[in-house]
Short mmCIF file of C-alpha atoms and ligand atoms in Angstrom, two decimals:
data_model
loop_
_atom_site.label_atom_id
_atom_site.label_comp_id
_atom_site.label_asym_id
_atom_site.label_seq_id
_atom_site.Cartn_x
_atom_site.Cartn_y
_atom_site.Cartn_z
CA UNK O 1 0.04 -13.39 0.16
CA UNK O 2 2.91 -13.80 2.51
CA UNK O 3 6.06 -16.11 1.35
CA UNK O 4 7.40 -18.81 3.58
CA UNK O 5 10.77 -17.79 4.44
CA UNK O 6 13.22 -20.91 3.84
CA UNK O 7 16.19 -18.55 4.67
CA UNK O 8 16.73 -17.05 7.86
CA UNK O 9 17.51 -13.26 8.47
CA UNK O 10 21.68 -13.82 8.41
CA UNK O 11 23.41 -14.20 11.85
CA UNK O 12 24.07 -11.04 13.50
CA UNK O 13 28.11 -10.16 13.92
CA UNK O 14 29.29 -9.44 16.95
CA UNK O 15 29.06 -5.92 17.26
CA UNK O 16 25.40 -6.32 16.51
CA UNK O 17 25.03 -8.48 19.11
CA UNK O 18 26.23 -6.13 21.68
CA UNK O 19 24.68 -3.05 20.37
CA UNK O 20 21.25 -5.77 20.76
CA UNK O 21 22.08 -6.83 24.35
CA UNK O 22 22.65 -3.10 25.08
CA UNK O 23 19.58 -2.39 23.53
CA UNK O 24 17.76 -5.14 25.14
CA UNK O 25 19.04 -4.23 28.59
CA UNK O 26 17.54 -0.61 27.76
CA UNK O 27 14.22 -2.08 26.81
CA UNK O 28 13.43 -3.93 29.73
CA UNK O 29 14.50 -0.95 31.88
CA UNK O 30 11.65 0.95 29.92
CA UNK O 31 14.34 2.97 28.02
CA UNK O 32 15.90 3.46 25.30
CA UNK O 33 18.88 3.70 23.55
CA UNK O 34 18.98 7.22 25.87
CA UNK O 35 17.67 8.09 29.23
CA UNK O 36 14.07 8.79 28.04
CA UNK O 37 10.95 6.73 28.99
CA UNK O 38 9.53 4.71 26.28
CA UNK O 39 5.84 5.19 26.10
CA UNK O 40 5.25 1.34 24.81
CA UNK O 41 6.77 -1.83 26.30
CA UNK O 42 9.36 -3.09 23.92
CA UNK O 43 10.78 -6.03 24.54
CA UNK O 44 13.91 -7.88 22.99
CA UNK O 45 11.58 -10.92 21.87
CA UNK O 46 9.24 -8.40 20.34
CA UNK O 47 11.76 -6.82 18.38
CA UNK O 48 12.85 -10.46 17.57
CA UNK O 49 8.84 -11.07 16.08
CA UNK O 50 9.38 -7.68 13.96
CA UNK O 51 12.30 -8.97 12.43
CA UNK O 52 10.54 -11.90 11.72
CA UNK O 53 7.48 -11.15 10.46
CA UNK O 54 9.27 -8.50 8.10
CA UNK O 55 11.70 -11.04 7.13
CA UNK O 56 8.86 -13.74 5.98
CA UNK O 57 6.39 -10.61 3.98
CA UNK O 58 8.50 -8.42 2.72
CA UNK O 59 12.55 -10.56 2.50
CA UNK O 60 14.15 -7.79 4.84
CA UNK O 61 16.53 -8.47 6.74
CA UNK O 62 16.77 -6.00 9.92
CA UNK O 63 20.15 -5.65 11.26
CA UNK O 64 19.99 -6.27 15.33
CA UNK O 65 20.91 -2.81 15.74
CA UNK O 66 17.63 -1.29 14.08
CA UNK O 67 15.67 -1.63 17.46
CA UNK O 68 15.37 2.02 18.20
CA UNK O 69 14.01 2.34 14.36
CA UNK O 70 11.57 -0.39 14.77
CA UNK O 71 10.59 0.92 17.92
CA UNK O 72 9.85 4.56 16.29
CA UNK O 73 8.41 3.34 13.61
CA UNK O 74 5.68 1.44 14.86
CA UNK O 75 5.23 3.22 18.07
CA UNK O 76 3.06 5.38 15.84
CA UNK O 77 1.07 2.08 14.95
CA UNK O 78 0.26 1.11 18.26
CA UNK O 79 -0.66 4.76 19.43
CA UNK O 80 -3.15 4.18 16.17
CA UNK O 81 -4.81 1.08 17.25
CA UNK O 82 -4.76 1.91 20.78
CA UNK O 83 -2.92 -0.86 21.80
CA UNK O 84 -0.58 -0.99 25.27
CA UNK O 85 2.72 -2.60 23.94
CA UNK O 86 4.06 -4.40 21.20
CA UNK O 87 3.48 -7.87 22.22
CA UNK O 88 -0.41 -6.71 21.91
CA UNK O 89 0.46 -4.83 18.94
CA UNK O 90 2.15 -8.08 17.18
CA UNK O 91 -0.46 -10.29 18.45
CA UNK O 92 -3.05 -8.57 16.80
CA UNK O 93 -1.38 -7.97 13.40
CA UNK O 94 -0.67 -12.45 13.35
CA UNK O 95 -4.16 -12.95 14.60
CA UNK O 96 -6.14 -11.10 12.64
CA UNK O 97 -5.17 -11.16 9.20
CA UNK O 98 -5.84 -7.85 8.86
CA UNK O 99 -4.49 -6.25 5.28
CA UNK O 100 -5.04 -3.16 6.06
CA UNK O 101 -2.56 -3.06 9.28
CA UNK O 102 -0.64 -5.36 7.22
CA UNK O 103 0.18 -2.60 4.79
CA UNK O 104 0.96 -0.16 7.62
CA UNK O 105 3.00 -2.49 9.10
CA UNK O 106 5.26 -2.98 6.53
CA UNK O 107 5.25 0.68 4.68
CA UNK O 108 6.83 1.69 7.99
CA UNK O 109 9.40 -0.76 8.10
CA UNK O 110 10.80 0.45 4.65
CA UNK O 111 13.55 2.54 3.77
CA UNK O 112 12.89 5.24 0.76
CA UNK O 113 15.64 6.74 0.73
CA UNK O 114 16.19 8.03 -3.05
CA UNK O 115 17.00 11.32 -5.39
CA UNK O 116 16.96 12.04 -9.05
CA UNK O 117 19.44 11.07 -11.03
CA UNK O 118 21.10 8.78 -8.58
CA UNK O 119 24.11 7.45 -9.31
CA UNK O 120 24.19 9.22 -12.68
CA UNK O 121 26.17 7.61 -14.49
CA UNK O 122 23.42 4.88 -14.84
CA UNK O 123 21.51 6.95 -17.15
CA UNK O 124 23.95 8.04 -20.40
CA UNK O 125 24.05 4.19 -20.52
CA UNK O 126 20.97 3.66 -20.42
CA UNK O 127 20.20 6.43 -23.22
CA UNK O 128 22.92 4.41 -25.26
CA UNK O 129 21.52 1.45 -25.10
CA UNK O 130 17.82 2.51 -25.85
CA UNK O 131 18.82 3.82 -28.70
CA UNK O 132 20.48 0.49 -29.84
CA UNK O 133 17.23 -1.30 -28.93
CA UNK O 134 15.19 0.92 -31.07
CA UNK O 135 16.93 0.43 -34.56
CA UNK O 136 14.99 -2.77 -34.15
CA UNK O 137 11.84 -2.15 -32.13
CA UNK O 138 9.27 0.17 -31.80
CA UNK O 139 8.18 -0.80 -28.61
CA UNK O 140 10.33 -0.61 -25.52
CA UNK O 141 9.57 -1.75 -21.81
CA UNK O 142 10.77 -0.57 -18.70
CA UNK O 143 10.33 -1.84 -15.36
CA UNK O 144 11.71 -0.01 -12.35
CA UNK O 145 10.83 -2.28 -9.70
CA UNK O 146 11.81 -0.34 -6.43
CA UNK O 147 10.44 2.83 -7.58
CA UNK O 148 10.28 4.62 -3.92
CA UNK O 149 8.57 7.89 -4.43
CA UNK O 150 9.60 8.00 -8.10
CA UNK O 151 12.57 10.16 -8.77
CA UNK O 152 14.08 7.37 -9.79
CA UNK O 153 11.59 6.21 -12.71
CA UNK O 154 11.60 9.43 -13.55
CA UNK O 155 14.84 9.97 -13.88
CA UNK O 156 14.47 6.90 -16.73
CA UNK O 157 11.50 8.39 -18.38
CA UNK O 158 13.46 12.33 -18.80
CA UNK O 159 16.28 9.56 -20.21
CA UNK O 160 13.90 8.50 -22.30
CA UNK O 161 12.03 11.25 -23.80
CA UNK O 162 15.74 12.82 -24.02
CA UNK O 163 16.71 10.06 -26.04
CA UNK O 164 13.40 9.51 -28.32
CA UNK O 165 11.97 13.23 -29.63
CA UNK O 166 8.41 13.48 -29.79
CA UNK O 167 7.28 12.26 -33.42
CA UNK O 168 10.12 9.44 -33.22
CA UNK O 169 7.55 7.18 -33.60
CA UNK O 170 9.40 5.12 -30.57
CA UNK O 171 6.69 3.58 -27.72
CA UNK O 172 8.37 3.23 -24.68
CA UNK O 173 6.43 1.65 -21.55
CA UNK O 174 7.99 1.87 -17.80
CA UNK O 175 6.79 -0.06 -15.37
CA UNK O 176 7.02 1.47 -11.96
CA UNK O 177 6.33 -0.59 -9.17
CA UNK O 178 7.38 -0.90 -5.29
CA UNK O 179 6.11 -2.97 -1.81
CA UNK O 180 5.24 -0.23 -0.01
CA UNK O 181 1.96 1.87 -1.57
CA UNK O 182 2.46 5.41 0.69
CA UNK O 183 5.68 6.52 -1.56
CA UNK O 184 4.10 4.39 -4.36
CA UNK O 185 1.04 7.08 -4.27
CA UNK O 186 3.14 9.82 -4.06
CA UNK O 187 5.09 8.67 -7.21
CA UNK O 188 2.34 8.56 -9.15
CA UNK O 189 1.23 12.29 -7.96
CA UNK O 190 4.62 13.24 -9.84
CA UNK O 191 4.91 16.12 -7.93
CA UNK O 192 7.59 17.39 -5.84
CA UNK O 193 8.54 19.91 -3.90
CA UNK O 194 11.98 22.39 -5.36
CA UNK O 195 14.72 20.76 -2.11
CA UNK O 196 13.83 17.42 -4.50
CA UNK O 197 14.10 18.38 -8.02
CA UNK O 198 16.86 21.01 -7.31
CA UNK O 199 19.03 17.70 -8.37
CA UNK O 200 17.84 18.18 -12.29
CA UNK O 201 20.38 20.12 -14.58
CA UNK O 202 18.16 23.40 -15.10
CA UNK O 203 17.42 22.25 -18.16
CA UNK O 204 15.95 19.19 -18.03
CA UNK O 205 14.20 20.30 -15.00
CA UNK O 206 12.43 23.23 -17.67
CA UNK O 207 11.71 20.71 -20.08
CA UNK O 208 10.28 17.92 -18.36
CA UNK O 209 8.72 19.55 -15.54
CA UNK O 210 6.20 22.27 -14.95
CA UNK O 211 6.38 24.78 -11.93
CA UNK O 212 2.89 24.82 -9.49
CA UNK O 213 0.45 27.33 -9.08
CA UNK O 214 -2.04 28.48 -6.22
CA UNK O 215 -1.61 25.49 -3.75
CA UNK O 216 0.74 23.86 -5.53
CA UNK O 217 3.19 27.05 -5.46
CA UNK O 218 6.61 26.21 -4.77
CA UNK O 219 6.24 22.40 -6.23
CA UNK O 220 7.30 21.14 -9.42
CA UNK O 221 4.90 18.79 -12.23
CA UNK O 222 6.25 15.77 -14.32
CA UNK O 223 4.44 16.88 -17.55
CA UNK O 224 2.44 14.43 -19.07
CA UNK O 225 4.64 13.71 -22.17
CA UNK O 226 6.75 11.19 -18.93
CA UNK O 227 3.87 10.18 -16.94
CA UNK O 228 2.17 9.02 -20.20
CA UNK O 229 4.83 6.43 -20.92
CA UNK O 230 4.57 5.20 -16.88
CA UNK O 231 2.50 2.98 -15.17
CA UNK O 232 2.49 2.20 -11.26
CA UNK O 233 1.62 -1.00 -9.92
CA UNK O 234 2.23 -2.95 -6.11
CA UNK O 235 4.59 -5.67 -6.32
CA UNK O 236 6.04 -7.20 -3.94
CA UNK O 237 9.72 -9.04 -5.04
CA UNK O 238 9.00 -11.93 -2.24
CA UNK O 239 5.44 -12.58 -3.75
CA UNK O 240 5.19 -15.64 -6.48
CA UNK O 241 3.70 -13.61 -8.74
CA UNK O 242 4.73 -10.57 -10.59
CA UNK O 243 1.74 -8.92 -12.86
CA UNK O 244 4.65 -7.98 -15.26
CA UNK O 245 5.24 -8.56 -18.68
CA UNK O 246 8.21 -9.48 -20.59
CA UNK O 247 9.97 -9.26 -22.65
CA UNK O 248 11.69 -6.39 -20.99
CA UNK O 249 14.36 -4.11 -22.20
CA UNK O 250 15.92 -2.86 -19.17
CA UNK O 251 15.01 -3.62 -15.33
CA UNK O 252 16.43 -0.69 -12.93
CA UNK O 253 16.64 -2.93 -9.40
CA UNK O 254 18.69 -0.64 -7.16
CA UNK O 255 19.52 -0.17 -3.22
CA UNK O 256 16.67 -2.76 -2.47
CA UNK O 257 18.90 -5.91 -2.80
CA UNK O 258 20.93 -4.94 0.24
CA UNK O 259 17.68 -5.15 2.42
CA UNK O 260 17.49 -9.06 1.21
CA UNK O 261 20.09 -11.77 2.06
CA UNK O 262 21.87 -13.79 -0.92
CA UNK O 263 19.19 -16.70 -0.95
CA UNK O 264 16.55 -14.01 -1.42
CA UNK O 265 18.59 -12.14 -3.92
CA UNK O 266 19.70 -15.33 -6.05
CA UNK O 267 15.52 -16.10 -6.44
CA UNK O 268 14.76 -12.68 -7.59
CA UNK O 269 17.60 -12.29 -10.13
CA UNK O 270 16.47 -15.93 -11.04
CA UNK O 271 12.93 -14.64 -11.64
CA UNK O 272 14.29 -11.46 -13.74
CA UNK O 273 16.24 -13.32 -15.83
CA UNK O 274 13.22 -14.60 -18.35
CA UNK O 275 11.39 -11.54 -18.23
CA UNK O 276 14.82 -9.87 -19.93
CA UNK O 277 15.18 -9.85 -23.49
CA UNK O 278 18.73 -11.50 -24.32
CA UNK O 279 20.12 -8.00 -24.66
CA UNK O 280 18.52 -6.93 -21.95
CA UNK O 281 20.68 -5.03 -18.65
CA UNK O 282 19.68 -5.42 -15.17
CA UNK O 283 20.82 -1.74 -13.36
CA UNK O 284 21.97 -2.40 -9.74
CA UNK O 285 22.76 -0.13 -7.32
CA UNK O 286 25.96 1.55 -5.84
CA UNK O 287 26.74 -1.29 -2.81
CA UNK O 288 25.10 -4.14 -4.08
CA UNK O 289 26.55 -6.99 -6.37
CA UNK O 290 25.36 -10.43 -7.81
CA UNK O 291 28.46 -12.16 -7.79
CA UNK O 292 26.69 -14.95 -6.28
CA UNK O 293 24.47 -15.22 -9.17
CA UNK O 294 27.33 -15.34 -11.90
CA UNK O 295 25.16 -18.35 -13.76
CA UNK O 296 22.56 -15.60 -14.40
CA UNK O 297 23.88 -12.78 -14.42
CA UNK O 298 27.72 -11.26 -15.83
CA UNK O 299 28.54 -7.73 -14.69
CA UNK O 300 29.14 -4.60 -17.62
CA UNK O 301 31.00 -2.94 -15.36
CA UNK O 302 29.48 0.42 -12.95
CA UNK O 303 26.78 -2.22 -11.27
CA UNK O 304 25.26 -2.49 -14.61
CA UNK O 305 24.42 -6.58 -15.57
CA UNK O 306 23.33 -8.55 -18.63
CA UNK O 307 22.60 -12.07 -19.19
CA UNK O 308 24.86 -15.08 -18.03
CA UNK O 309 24.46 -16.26 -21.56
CA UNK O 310 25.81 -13.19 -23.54
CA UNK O 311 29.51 -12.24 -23.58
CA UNK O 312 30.49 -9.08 -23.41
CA UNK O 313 31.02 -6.19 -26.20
C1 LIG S 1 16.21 2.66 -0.66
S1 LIG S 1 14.79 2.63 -1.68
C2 LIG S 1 15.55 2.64 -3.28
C3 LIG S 1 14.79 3.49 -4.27
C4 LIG S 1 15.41 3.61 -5.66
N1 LIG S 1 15.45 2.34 -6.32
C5 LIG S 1 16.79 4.19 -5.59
O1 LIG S 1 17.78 3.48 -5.76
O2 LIG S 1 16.91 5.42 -5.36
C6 LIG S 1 14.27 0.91 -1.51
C7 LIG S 1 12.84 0.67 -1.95
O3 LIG S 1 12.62 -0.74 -2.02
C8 LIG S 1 11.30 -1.01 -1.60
N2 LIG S 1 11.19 -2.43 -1.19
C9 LIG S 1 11.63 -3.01 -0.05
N3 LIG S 1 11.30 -4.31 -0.03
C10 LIG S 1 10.64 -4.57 -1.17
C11 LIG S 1 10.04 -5.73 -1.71
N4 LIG S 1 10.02 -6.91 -1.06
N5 LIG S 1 9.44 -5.63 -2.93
C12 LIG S 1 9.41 -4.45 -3.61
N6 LIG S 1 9.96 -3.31 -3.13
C13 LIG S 1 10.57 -3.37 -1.93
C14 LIG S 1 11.07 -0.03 -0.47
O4 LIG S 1 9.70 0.19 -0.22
C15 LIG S 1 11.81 1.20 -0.97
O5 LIG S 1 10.94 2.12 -1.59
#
């Protein structure tokens, strides 16, 4: 289903709007932001109808300047569907309601840009306060909503099974979910390559991982005592419904709040804000903060939130 937008990507600043018109001027030359000729006509009012149409499916907000990304990114869309430029490109993706481009469309548009155990100190918190949770319940729930291609979930589960030994008795659930269903896929594969899990102290990595024979050689398996406790789902944050279940415990959100203005942000935290038990924390990432939201949402400190309602300590 695709939202209405009732917010507008924000105005661009000014150096946007030059690095645009620069842009722009390169465009209609048939260039880009070098010398070389584009192979696709790209025009400033068809970058204009990507920012748009991203904007009203998905709540991102492209920065002006992302032309040459927009233009790489889907170049490889319209060499698929054989099409001559974007304005054909765009034309088919309004008129024909087709999903499946749909979902190209927008998984290229994405950023995934994650690792495990980002911003680390996130997860000694989050051990500390699963282990508060559980001296009065046996089940737990979990849902990292921007999951990317998983590190980060499970980063939460190794946190978890860290923090709950096996015959604990503890049920924890994590629900992993993101927009875009490539990295989705490939988070629920679990597998990953050593360059990507060369981030896990040795022995966690040991523990929670298994190393990959025959094809799988030089790649690295979440063992099934973490991918038993997760669960992967498509959810998009701008659609009106969410097939999640509350009460939850803990909600990782991070880096995916930056790619939504304020309006957009204040309805999602809005939305979170029942699903969370009254104890529950909200993680947030490194650059992004819901000072807007203050009514909902008080901040613990190290982008970590809980309910408006609760005072601290
Ligand atoms: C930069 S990654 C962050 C991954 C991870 N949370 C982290 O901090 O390492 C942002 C993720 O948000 C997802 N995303 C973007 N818009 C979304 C939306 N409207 N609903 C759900 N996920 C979205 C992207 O597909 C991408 O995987």
């Amino acid at each position: 289903m695709t939202p209405t937008p009732e917010t507008p990507p924000r105005p661009p600043t000014l150096t946007e709007r030059l690095a645009a018109i620069r842009q722009a001027s390169n465009a209609t030359q048939g260039t880009g932001g070098s010398s070389v000729q584009r192979e696709f006509e790209f025009r400033a009012a068809d970058f204009e109808r990507v920012r748009k149409l991203i904007y009203a499916h998905a709540g991102i907000s492209l920065s002006p300047t992302k032309q040459d990304m927009v233009y790489s990114r889907l170049a490889r869309r319209l060499r698929a569907k054989n099409m001559k430029n974007f304005a054909q490109y765009l034309d088919h993706l309004e008129a024909s309601h087709d999903a499946g481009e749909w979902e190209l469309f927008v998984n290229s548009l994405t950023t995934n840009l994650t690792s495990f155990f980002r911003e680390p100190h996130h997860f000694p918190l989050l051990a500390e306060h699963l282990k508060k949770v559980a001296l009065t319940r046996k089940q737990i729930n979990i849902w990292c909503c921007a999951a990317s291609t998983g590190e980060e979930p499970y980063s939460i589960a190794m946190t978890v099974a860290d923090a709950f030994p096996r015959g604990s008795g503890q049920q924890v659930s994590i629900l992993c979910s993101d927009l875009d269903t490539d990295v989705l896929a490939s988070a629920e594969k679990g597998v990953y390559p050593f360059e990507r899990v060369s981030r896990i102290p040795g022995g966690e990595l040991q523990r929670h991982f298994s190393r990959g024979t025959g094809a799988q050689e030089n790649m690295w398996i979440a063992r099934p005592e973490l991918r038993r406790m997760m669960s992967f789902k498509r959810i998009n944050l701008l659609e009106p419904n969410w097939p999640v279940r509350g009460p939850l415990d803990v909600i990782f959100c991070r880096n995916v709040m930056i790619y939504f203005d304020k309006p957009t942000q204040y309805k999602i935290l809005a939305r979170f804000a029942p699903l969370l038990q009254k104890e529950g924390l909200l993680f947030a990432g490194h650059s992004e903060n819901f000072l807007h939201a203050v009514d909902l949402f008080h901040s613990l400190g190290k982008t970590v939130y809980a309910l408006a309602h609760k005072t601290p300590g």
